[in-house]
Amino acid sequence: AQSVAQPEDQVNVAEGNPLTVKCTYSVSGNPYLFWYVQYPNRGLQFLLKYITGDNLVKGSYGFEAEFNKSQTSFHLKKPSALVSDSALYFCAVRDGSGNTGKLIFGQGTTLQVKP
Amino acid sequence: DADVTQTPRNRITKTGKRIMLECSQTKGHDRMYWYRQDPGLGLRLIYYSFDVKDINKGEISDGYSVSRQAQAKFSLSLESAIPNQTALYFCATSDGGTGGEKLFFGSGTQLSVL
């Protein structure tokens, strides 16, 4: 069965510092991996995805994520955090071997960037 | 105008009542989904539909039903609401194209069952 784990409920960083939000996954086939962001009182917005190819994926708002097959991880990163990055971040996975189209989401990590 | 519209934005109801949450989209996507969000649990899939004649149960379909009235409309019903169905509900769409599922979400419906 597919699963996603985000081990940190909250990540706190100072503005201008690098940030990492962690995600590990479990799928039976090749993974399709995603990051979504949720701002207060809004629906989720797509940030980036990994399907195949280069392990470092670049997305919206300066975010990037690194796919590590051996560690089954897909951590979200940004070199320099902004206060406006403060939000709830979700990692998601689907099994690329089928076409179920179902994403499984992690429990979410709150990112707090302080001035 | 929003591409994925959910109504109502907020709803308070009583235990045992039947309620319907509605979702409409202007993106022209075939695939539509209903998720619920609970603090600390993330999003869980309730039902999904790949086209008007295709309805599938998700992880937590018990107590819910859906109707795909048209390509653009997908409604979620709670036949007899109970307090543990209090949650934030999201509708989402995707085109199911190559490269995986990029979902587009509505703004959500906050449901409270008293």
PDB file of C-alpha atoms in Angstrom:
ATOM      1  CA  ALA A   1       0.000   0.000   0.000  1.00  0.00           C
ATOM      2  CA  GLN A   2       1.105   3.542  -0.695  1.00  0.00           C
ATOM      3  CA  SER A   3       1.997   5.789   2.208  1.00  0.00           C
ATOM      4  CA  VAL A   4       3.640   9.121   2.895  1.00  0.00           C
ATOM      5  CA  ALA A   5       5.225  10.351   6.103  1.00  0.00           C
ATOM      6  CA  GLN A   6       6.108  13.889   7.075  1.00  0.00           C
ATOM      7  CA  PRO A   7       7.997  13.431  10.332  1.00  0.00           C
ATOM      8  CA  GLU A   8       7.816  17.044  11.488  1.00  0.00           C
ATOM      9  CA  ASP A   9       4.553  18.727  12.482  1.00  0.00           C
ATOM     10  CA  GLN A  10       6.234  22.121  12.385  1.00  0.00           C
ATOM     11  CA  VAL A  11       9.457  23.604  11.042  1.00  0.00           C
ATOM     12  CA  ASN A  12      10.699  26.972  12.267  1.00  0.00           C
ATOM     13  CA  VAL A  13      13.313  28.966  10.371  1.00  0.00           C
ATOM     14  CA  ALA A  14      14.542  32.530  10.330  1.00  0.00           C
ATOM     15  CA  GLU A  15      14.002  34.633   7.241  1.00  0.00           C
ATOM     16  CA  GLY A  16      16.963  34.365   4.890  1.00  0.00           C
ATOM     17  CA  ASN A  17      18.024  30.952   6.171  1.00  0.00           C
ATOM     18  CA  PRO A  18      17.701  27.765   4.135  1.00  0.00           C
ATOM     19  CA  LEU A  19      14.714  25.554   4.848  1.00  0.00           C
ATOM     20  CA  THR A  20      14.004  21.848   4.512  1.00  0.00           C
ATOM     21  CA  VAL A  21      10.669  20.108   4.919  1.00  0.00           C
ATOM     22  CA  LYS A  22      11.039  16.345   5.074  1.00  0.00           C
ATOM     23  CA  CYS A  23       9.031  13.646   3.335  1.00  0.00           C
ATOM     24  CA  THR A  24       9.458   9.888   3.026  1.00  0.00           C
ATOM     25  CA  TYR A  25       7.276   7.566   0.993  1.00  0.00           C
ATOM     26  CA  SER A  26       6.390   3.959   0.307  1.00  0.00           C
ATOM     27  CA  VAL A  27       5.004   2.641  -2.987  1.00  0.00           C
ATOM     28  CA  SER A  28       5.161  -0.699  -4.720  1.00  0.00           C
ATOM     29  CA  GLY A  29       6.201   0.662  -8.117  1.00  0.00           C
ATOM     30  CA  ASN A  30       7.971   3.760  -9.359  1.00  0.00           C
ATOM     31  CA  PRO A  31       6.812   6.795  -7.398  1.00  0.00           C
ATOM     32  CA  TYR A  32       5.228   9.946  -8.685  1.00  0.00           C
ATOM     33  CA  LEU A  33       5.914  12.540  -5.989  1.00  0.00           C
ATOM     34  CA  PHE A  34       4.375  15.935  -5.349  1.00  0.00           C
ATOM     35  CA  TRP A  35       4.512  18.908  -3.034  1.00  0.00           C
ATOM     36  CA  TYR A  36       1.510  21.137  -2.390  1.00  0.00           C
ATOM     37  CA  VAL A  37       1.191  24.273  -0.262  1.00  0.00           C
ATOM     38  CA  GLN A  38      -1.847  25.527   1.605  1.00  0.00           C
ATOM     39  CA  TYR A  39      -2.129  29.142   2.673  1.00  0.00           C
ATOM     40  CA  PRO A  40      -4.684  30.104   5.359  1.00  0.00           C
ATOM     41  CA  ASN A  41      -8.307  29.825   4.192  1.00  0.00           C
ATOM     42  CA  ARG A  42      -7.244  28.578   0.784  1.00  0.00           C
ATOM     43  CA  GLY A  43      -7.199  25.301  -1.098  1.00  0.00           C
ATOM     44  CA  LEU A  44      -3.989  23.465  -1.829  1.00  0.00           C
ATOM     45  CA  GLN A  45      -1.744  24.741  -4.606  1.00  0.00           C
ATOM     46  CA  PHE A  46       0.690  22.639  -6.638  1.00  0.00           C
ATOM     47  CA  LEU A  47       4.385  23.430  -6.054  1.00  0.00           C
ATOM     48  CA  LEU A  48       6.342  20.774  -7.921  1.00  0.00           C
ATOM     49  CA  LYS A  49       6.467  17.135  -8.948  1.00  0.00           C
ATOM     50  CA  TYR A  50       8.921  14.350  -9.676  1.00  0.00           C
ATOM     51  CA  ILE A  51       8.042  11.772 -12.298  1.00  0.00           C
ATOM     52  CA  THR A  52      11.356  10.703 -13.767  1.00  0.00           C
ATOM     53  CA  GLY A  53      14.704  12.145 -14.754  1.00  0.00           C
ATOM     54  CA  ASP A  54      16.834  14.579 -12.783  1.00  0.00           C
ATOM     55  CA  ASN A  55      16.619  13.936  -9.056  1.00  0.00           C
ATOM     56  CA  LEU A  56      16.523  17.668  -8.297  1.00  0.00           C
ATOM     57  CA  VAL A  57      13.207  19.187  -9.266  1.00  0.00           C
ATOM     58  CA  LYS A  58      12.551  22.912  -9.354  1.00  0.00           C
ATOM     59  CA  GLY A  59       9.119  24.364  -8.727  1.00  0.00           C
ATOM     60  CA  SER A  60       7.170  27.494  -7.948  1.00  0.00           C
ATOM     61  CA  TYR A  61       8.253  30.342  -5.636  1.00  0.00           C
ATOM     62  CA  GLY A  62      11.916  29.233  -5.619  1.00  0.00           C
ATOM     63  CA  PHE A  63      11.239  25.841  -4.066  1.00  0.00           C
ATOM     64  CA  GLU A  64      12.999  22.668  -5.104  1.00  0.00           C
ATOM     65  CA  ALA A  65      12.910  19.058  -4.001  1.00  0.00           C
ATOM     66  CA  GLU A  66      15.406  16.238  -4.157  1.00  0.00           C
ATOM     67  CA  PHE A  67      14.342  12.705  -4.955  1.00  0.00           C
ATOM     68  CA  ASN A  68      16.442  10.059  -3.215  1.00  0.00           C
ATOM     69  CA  LYS A  69      15.455   6.552  -4.256  1.00  0.00           C
ATOM     70  CA  SER A  70      17.708   4.714  -1.797  1.00  0.00           C
ATOM     71  CA  GLN A  71      16.328   6.672   1.146  1.00  0.00           C
ATOM     72  CA  THR A  72      12.782   6.806  -0.293  1.00  0.00           C
ATOM     73  CA  SER A  73      12.722  10.517   0.422  1.00  0.00           C
ATOM     74  CA  PHE A  74      11.553  13.642  -1.358  1.00  0.00           C
ATOM     75  CA  HIS A  75      12.530  16.594   0.823  1.00  0.00           C
ATOM     76  CA  LEU A  76      11.388  20.111  -0.032  1.00  0.00           C
ATOM     77  CA  LYS A  77      14.041  22.823   0.082  1.00  0.00           C
ATOM     78  CA  LYS A  78      14.559  26.511  -0.442  1.00  0.00           C
ATOM     79  CA  PRO A  79      17.922  28.307  -0.195  1.00  0.00           C
ATOM     80  CA  SER A  80      16.563  31.452   1.458  1.00  0.00           C
ATOM     81  CA  ALA A  81      13.239  31.477   3.311  1.00  0.00           C
ATOM     82  CA  LEU A  82      10.749  34.335   3.177  1.00  0.00           C
ATOM     83  CA  VAL A  83       8.151  35.246   5.784  1.00  0.00           C
ATOM     84  CA  SER A  84       5.549  34.794   3.046  1.00  0.00           C
ATOM     85  CA  ASP A  85       6.570  31.118   2.750  1.00  0.00           C
ATOM     86  CA  SER A  86       4.835  30.469   6.063  1.00  0.00           C
ATOM     87  CA  ALA A  87       2.109  27.943   5.274  1.00  0.00           C
ATOM     88  CA  LEU A  88       1.100  24.292   5.542  1.00  0.00           C
ATOM     89  CA  TYR A  89       3.010  21.983   3.210  1.00  0.00           C
ATOM     90  CA  PHE A  90       1.866  18.577   2.012  1.00  0.00           C
ATOM     91  CA  CYS A  91       3.850  15.828   0.350  1.00  0.00           C
ATOM     92  CA  ALA A  92       1.907  13.378  -1.820  1.00  0.00           C
ATOM     93  CA  VAL A  93       2.650  10.185  -3.746  1.00  0.00           C
ATOM     94  CA  ARG A  94       1.031   7.918  -6.266  1.00  0.00           C
ATOM     95  CA  ASP A  95       2.159   4.624  -7.664  1.00  0.00           C
ATOM     96  CA  GLY A  96       3.375   5.287 -11.179  1.00  0.00           C
ATOM     97  CA  SER A  97       2.921   1.696 -12.289  1.00  0.00           C
ATOM     98  CA  GLY A  98      -0.830   1.983 -12.461  1.00  0.00           C
ATOM     99  CA  ASN A  99      -3.274   4.616 -13.593  1.00  0.00           C
ATOM    100  CA  THR A 100      -5.434   4.886 -10.554  1.00  0.00           C
ATOM    101  CA  GLY A 101      -4.901   8.609 -10.462  1.00  0.00           C
ATOM    102  CA  LYS A 102      -5.106   8.599  -6.669  1.00  0.00           C
ATOM    103  CA  LEU A 103      -2.754  10.719  -4.645  1.00  0.00           C
ATOM    104  CA  ILE A 104      -1.975   9.798  -1.056  1.00  0.00           C
ATOM    105  CA  PHE A 105      -1.121  12.813   1.098  1.00  0.00           C
ATOM    106  CA  GLY A 106       1.079  13.121   4.152  1.00  0.00           C
ATOM    107  CA  GLN A 107      -0.238  14.706   7.306  1.00  0.00           C
ATOM    108  CA  GLY A 108       1.266  18.091   6.531  1.00  0.00           C
ATOM    109  CA  THR A 109       4.066  20.219   7.983  1.00  0.00           C
ATOM    110  CA  THR A 110       3.540  23.774   9.148  1.00  0.00           C
ATOM    111  CA  LEU A 111       6.383  26.031   8.081  1.00  0.00           C
ATOM    112  CA  GLN A 112       6.866  29.123  10.214  1.00  0.00           C
ATOM    113  CA  VAL A 113       9.359  31.692   8.922  1.00  0.00           C
ATOM    114  CA  LYS A 114      10.190  34.402  11.417  1.00  0.00           C
ATOM    115  CA  PRO A 115      11.541  37.854  10.502  1.00  0.00           C
TER     116      PRO A 115
ATOM    117  CA  ASP B   1     -13.556  33.589 -11.248  1.00  0.00           C
ATOM    118  CA  ALA B   2     -12.247  30.510  -9.527  1.00  0.00           C
ATOM    119  CA  ASP B   3     -11.653  27.455 -11.714  1.00  0.00           C
ATOM    120  CA  VAL B   4     -12.940  25.081  -9.020  1.00  0.00           C
ATOM    121  CA  THR B   5     -15.861  26.398  -6.997  1.00  0.00           C
ATOM    122  CA  GLN B   6     -17.244  24.831  -3.868  1.00  0.00           C
ATOM    123  CA  THR B   7     -20.512  25.733  -2.191  1.00  0.00           C
ATOM    124  CA  PRO B   8     -21.229  26.462   0.559  1.00  0.00           C
ATOM    125  CA  ARG B   9     -18.006  27.811   2.101  1.00  0.00           C
ATOM    126  CA  ASN B  10     -19.232  27.066   5.598  1.00  0.00           C
ATOM    127  CA  ARG B  11     -22.049  24.877   6.877  1.00  0.00           C
ATOM    128  CA  ILE B  12     -23.287  24.046  10.342  1.00  0.00           C
ATOM    129  CA  THR B  13     -25.734  21.179  10.642  1.00  0.00           C
ATOM    130  CA  LYS B  14     -27.154  18.841  13.235  1.00  0.00           C
ATOM    131  CA  THR B  15     -26.593  15.141  13.744  1.00  0.00           C
ATOM    132  CA  GLY B  16     -28.847  13.064  11.513  1.00  0.00           C
ATOM    133  CA  LYS B  17     -29.419  15.716   8.864  1.00  0.00           C
ATOM    134  CA  ARG B  18     -28.777  15.093   5.191  1.00  0.00           C
ATOM    135  CA  ILE B  19     -26.541  17.635   3.534  1.00  0.00           C
ATOM    136  CA  MET B  20     -24.960  18.124   0.152  1.00  0.00           C
ATOM    137  CA  LEU B  21     -21.712  19.834  -0.754  1.00  0.00           C
ATOM    138  CA  GLU B  22     -21.391  20.976  -4.318  1.00  0.00           C
ATOM    139  CA  CYS B  23     -18.431  21.400  -6.627  1.00  0.00           C
ATOM    140  CA  SER B  24     -18.263  22.833 -10.108  1.00  0.00           C
ATOM    141  CA  GLN B  25     -15.289  23.404 -12.377  1.00  0.00           C
ATOM    142  CA  THR B  26     -14.521  25.373 -15.503  1.00  0.00           C
ATOM    143  CA  LYS B  27     -11.190  23.696 -16.260  1.00  0.00           C
ATOM    144  CA  GLY B  28     -12.696  21.108 -18.581  1.00  0.00           C
ATOM    145  CA  HIS B  29     -11.103  18.275 -16.625  1.00  0.00           C
ATOM    146  CA  ASP B  30     -12.550  14.781 -16.649  1.00  0.00           C
ATOM    147  CA  ARG B  31     -11.271  13.741 -13.235  1.00  0.00           C
ATOM    148  CA  MET B  32     -12.789  15.035 -10.017  1.00  0.00           C
ATOM    149  CA  TYR B  33     -12.109  14.180  -6.388  1.00  0.00           C
ATOM    150  CA  TRP B  34     -13.454  14.771  -2.900  1.00  0.00           C
ATOM    151  CA  TYR B  35     -11.027  14.928   0.017  1.00  0.00           C
ATOM    152  CA  ARG B  36     -11.473  15.730   3.669  1.00  0.00           C
ATOM    153  CA  GLN B  37      -8.835  17.437   5.775  1.00  0.00           C
ATOM    154  CA  ASP B  38      -8.478  16.847   9.491  1.00  0.00           C
ATOM    155  CA  PRO B  39      -5.747  18.422  11.654  1.00  0.00           C
ATOM    156  CA  GLY B  40      -2.790  16.079  11.963  1.00  0.00           C
ATOM    157  CA  LEU B  41      -4.207  13.623   9.426  1.00  0.00           C
ATOM    158  CA  GLY B  42      -3.645  15.499   6.196  1.00  0.00           C
ATOM    159  CA  LEU B  43      -6.021  14.909   3.296  1.00  0.00           C
ATOM    160  CA  ARG B  44      -7.893  11.667   2.850  1.00  0.00           C
ATOM    161  CA  LEU B  45      -9.672  10.645  -0.322  1.00  0.00           C
ATOM    162  CA  ILE B  46     -13.427  10.078  -0.028  1.00  0.00           C
ATOM    163  CA  TYR B  47     -14.521   9.464  -3.631  1.00  0.00           C
ATOM    164  CA  TYR B  48     -13.183  10.071  -7.105  1.00  0.00           C
ATOM    165  CA  SER B  49     -14.583  10.079 -10.601  1.00  0.00           C
ATOM    166  CA  PHE B  50     -12.674   9.741 -13.884  1.00  0.00           C
ATOM    167  CA  ASP B  51     -15.674  10.614 -16.015  1.00  0.00           C
ATOM    168  CA  VAL B  52     -19.436  11.011 -15.717  1.00  0.00           C
ATOM    169  CA  LYS B  53     -20.045   7.244 -15.700  1.00  0.00           C
ATOM    170  CA  ASP B  54     -17.123   6.327 -13.475  1.00  0.00           C
ATOM    171  CA  ILE B  55     -17.378   6.650  -9.679  1.00  0.00           C
ATOM    172  CA  ASN B  56     -14.892   5.074  -7.276  1.00  0.00           C
ATOM    173  CA  LYS B  57     -14.594   4.807  -3.530  1.00  0.00           C
ATOM    174  CA  GLY B  58     -11.562   6.274  -1.822  1.00  0.00           C
ATOM    175  CA  GLU B  59     -10.015   5.523   1.565  1.00  0.00           C
ATOM    176  CA  ILE B  60     -12.926   6.730   3.701  1.00  0.00           C
ATOM    177  CA  SER B  61     -16.182   6.474   1.735  1.00  0.00           C
ATOM    178  CA  ASP B  62     -18.381   5.104   4.529  1.00  0.00           C
ATOM    179  CA  GLY B  63     -21.149   7.551   5.395  1.00  0.00           C
ATOM    180  CA  TYR B  64     -20.737   9.480   2.137  1.00  0.00           C
ATOM    181  CA  SER B  65     -22.173   9.282  -1.356  1.00  0.00           C
ATOM    182  CA  VAL B  66     -21.461  11.231  -4.535  1.00  0.00           C
ATOM    183  CA  SER B  67     -23.128  12.194  -7.760  1.00  0.00           C
ATOM    184  CA  ARG B  68     -21.423  13.231 -11.001  1.00  0.00           C
ATOM    185  CA  GLN B  69     -24.174  15.203 -12.650  1.00  0.00           C
ATOM    186  CA  ALA B  70     -22.041  16.402 -15.536  1.00  0.00           C
ATOM    187  CA  GLN B  71     -18.386  16.685 -16.464  1.00  0.00           C
ATOM    188  CA  ALA B  72     -18.267  19.962 -14.574  1.00  0.00           C
ATOM    189  CA  LYS B  73     -20.243  19.008 -11.460  1.00  0.00           C
ATOM    190  CA  PHE B  74     -19.470  16.582  -8.660  1.00  0.00           C
ATOM    191  CA  SER B  75     -21.454  16.689  -5.430  1.00  0.00           C
ATOM    192  CA  LEU B  76     -20.817  15.006  -2.093  1.00  0.00           C
ATOM    193  CA  SER B  77     -23.671  13.988   0.209  1.00  0.00           C
ATOM    194  CA  LEU B  78     -23.784  13.021   3.832  1.00  0.00           C
ATOM    195  CA  GLU B  79     -26.960  10.976   4.184  1.00  0.00           C
ATOM    196  CA  SER B  80     -27.110  11.236   7.977  1.00  0.00           C
ATOM    197  CA  ALA B  81     -24.448  13.536   9.332  1.00  0.00           C
ATOM    198  CA  ILE B  82     -22.534  12.637  12.484  1.00  0.00           C
ATOM    199  CA  PRO B  83     -20.141  14.767  14.573  1.00  0.00           C
ATOM    200  CA  ASN B  84     -16.974  12.963  13.434  1.00  0.00           C
ATOM    201  CA  GLN B  85     -17.722  14.152   9.908  1.00  0.00           C
ATOM    202  CA  THR B  86     -16.848  17.653  11.072  1.00  0.00           C
ATOM    203  CA  ALA B  87     -13.930  18.573   8.811  1.00  0.00           C
ATOM    204  CA  LEU B  88     -12.725  20.753   5.968  1.00  0.00           C
ATOM    205  CA  TYR B  89     -13.807  19.276   2.637  1.00  0.00           C
ATOM    206  CA  PHE B  90     -12.000  19.888  -0.624  1.00  0.00           C
ATOM    207  CA  CYS B  91     -13.003  19.209  -4.183  1.00  0.00           C
ATOM    208  CA  ALA B  92     -10.217  18.828  -6.734  1.00  0.00           C
ATOM    209  CA  THR B  93      -9.864  18.224 -10.457  1.00  0.00           C
ATOM    210  CA  SER B  94      -7.161  16.959 -12.774  1.00  0.00           C
ATOM    211  CA  ASP B  95      -6.753  16.250 -16.469  1.00  0.00           C
ATOM    212  CA  GLY B  96      -5.067  12.922 -15.758  1.00  0.00           C
ATOM    213  CA  GLY B  97      -2.475  13.626 -18.403  1.00  0.00           C
ATOM    214  CA  THR B  98       0.996  12.162 -18.692  1.00  0.00           C
ATOM    215  CA  GLY B  99       3.324  13.224 -15.955  1.00  0.00           C
ATOM    216  CA  GLY B 100       1.122  12.296 -13.081  1.00  0.00           C
ATOM    217  CA  GLU B 101      -1.726  13.892 -11.281  1.00  0.00           C
ATOM    218  CA  LYS B 102      -1.518  17.634 -10.830  1.00  0.00           C
ATOM    219  CA  LEU B 103      -4.590  18.515  -8.807  1.00  0.00           C
ATOM    220  CA  PHE B 104      -6.437  21.823  -8.786  1.00  0.00           C
ATOM    221  CA  PHE B 105      -8.312  22.462  -5.553  1.00  0.00           C
ATOM    222  CA  GLY B 106     -11.323  24.499  -4.592  1.00  0.00           C
ATOM    223  CA  SER B 107     -11.220  26.759  -1.544  1.00  0.00           C
ATOM    224  CA  GLY B 108     -12.913  24.204   0.667  1.00  0.00           C
ATOM    225  CA  THR B 109     -16.110  23.795   2.654  1.00  0.00           C
ATOM    226  CA  GLN B 110     -15.857  23.885   6.432  1.00  0.00           C
ATOM    227  CA  LEU B 111     -18.523  21.544   7.773  1.00  0.00           C
ATOM    228  CA  SER B 112     -19.519  21.391  11.426  1.00  0.00           C
ATOM    229  CA  VAL B 113     -21.875  18.681  12.636  1.00  0.00           C
ATOM    230  CA  LEU B 114     -23.323  19.398  16.069  1.00  0.00           C
TER     231      LEU B 114
END
